């Protein structure tokens, strides 16, 4: 009961992430805070009570002015060495962030991830960085979004890191509206990575990869170029040796997949598909059709392979020719469509069909509806509810294994 009441008090105090915490406020908060903790005999509580005044002040400030949990506040003050004895410094940081359009929620989120900012010198260290962001059109919500994903960015040096990265991004002709995304991704907003990308563009050009094939604001093209040039050259050779033409639209995707798939991962994929009866040639065929297929999750692909091969009697090589089929939902698309086909077969309405079941599952919704549902609506009115997944074959006492002497597709 007491704990609950104090929690409420604490909650009331949290939104006061005010820029002018008065001495009175401070005493009041510390009082509430220590009462709250002395009422608990937790390890955490006793740990805090033993600390010298400065640390207690820091912890109380983090909890009351920035909305951190007691545990996080304690860890910030201990492990990250965030330590202050009076509110002036952190208050001035908070005030500055507010001036650049961040609200209390944004500031609280930022401090939770990067509490050290509170002991920075607001005017000397933080102001120039915020001014820079503002000069490139970033403040308020844009800035808050960047901090949400890249909370440490304000700890980077403006002259050694932030500005040079931005300058390289400009030379890479990344459009203005994509820039917040790049800045918010700490893997991409990195001087080494950006320099690599700039150096690797000529490597692609030397192989006649058209510039339109790799818009650099698309993260995976960018990532394919983020490695050192020797590695990128080797990857380009490997992709070409697999039969991709540099002028084709799949070339860069293949380069991306090759860049991020190490030998053991590749081997593991190979084994997975081998188990389902694919030869190495089949895997390469699928990879050439859709390079991103190498990134499909095995857990997700497994039941689909099982269904097509064991229930629908497809040949492994047929599946390899259309790897996209493995991205379709088993419950929403594959099973309903196959159920419609199977029912039509068992009723003798489809005797011969020129298209393979894989092609049928692949075709668009409208085509399927017209050809297999509307056409037979009179004879089998349930087809639509089967296609919509509302009814299953089981309701007709049928299963996929039951071929009923009907010629297989
Ligand atoms: C701060 O702004 C975000 C939107 O960016 C909003 O969701 C949130 O409620 C705001 N918080 C406060 C305390 O105004």
XYZ file of N, CA and C and ligand atoms in Angstrom, residues 103-106 141, ligand 1:
29
model
N 11.083 16.603 -26.662
C 10.189 16.738 -25.507
C 10.645 15.796 -24.387
N 9.879 15.771 -23.312
C 10.318 15.002 -22.142
C 10.446 13.511 -22.425
N 9.521 13.018 -23.229
C 9.593 11.587 -23.561
C 10.884 11.291 -24.321
N 11.160 12.133 -25.325
C 12.383 11.932 -26.122
C 13.628 11.974 -25.245
N 11.354 15.960 -33.974
C 11.037 14.530 -34.138
C 12.077 13.782 -34.965
C 6.852 13.711 -27.395
O 6.641 13.571 -28.799
C 6.250 12.261 -29.212
C 6.144 12.283 -30.716
O 7.411 12.481 -31.296
C 4.945 11.897 -28.555
O 4.583 10.578 -28.908
C 5.069 12.018 -27.052
O 3.828 11.752 -26.435
C 5.560 13.404 -26.674
N 5.747 13.462 -25.227
C 5.368 14.481 -24.471
C 5.642 14.375 -23.019
O 4.798 15.445 -24.953
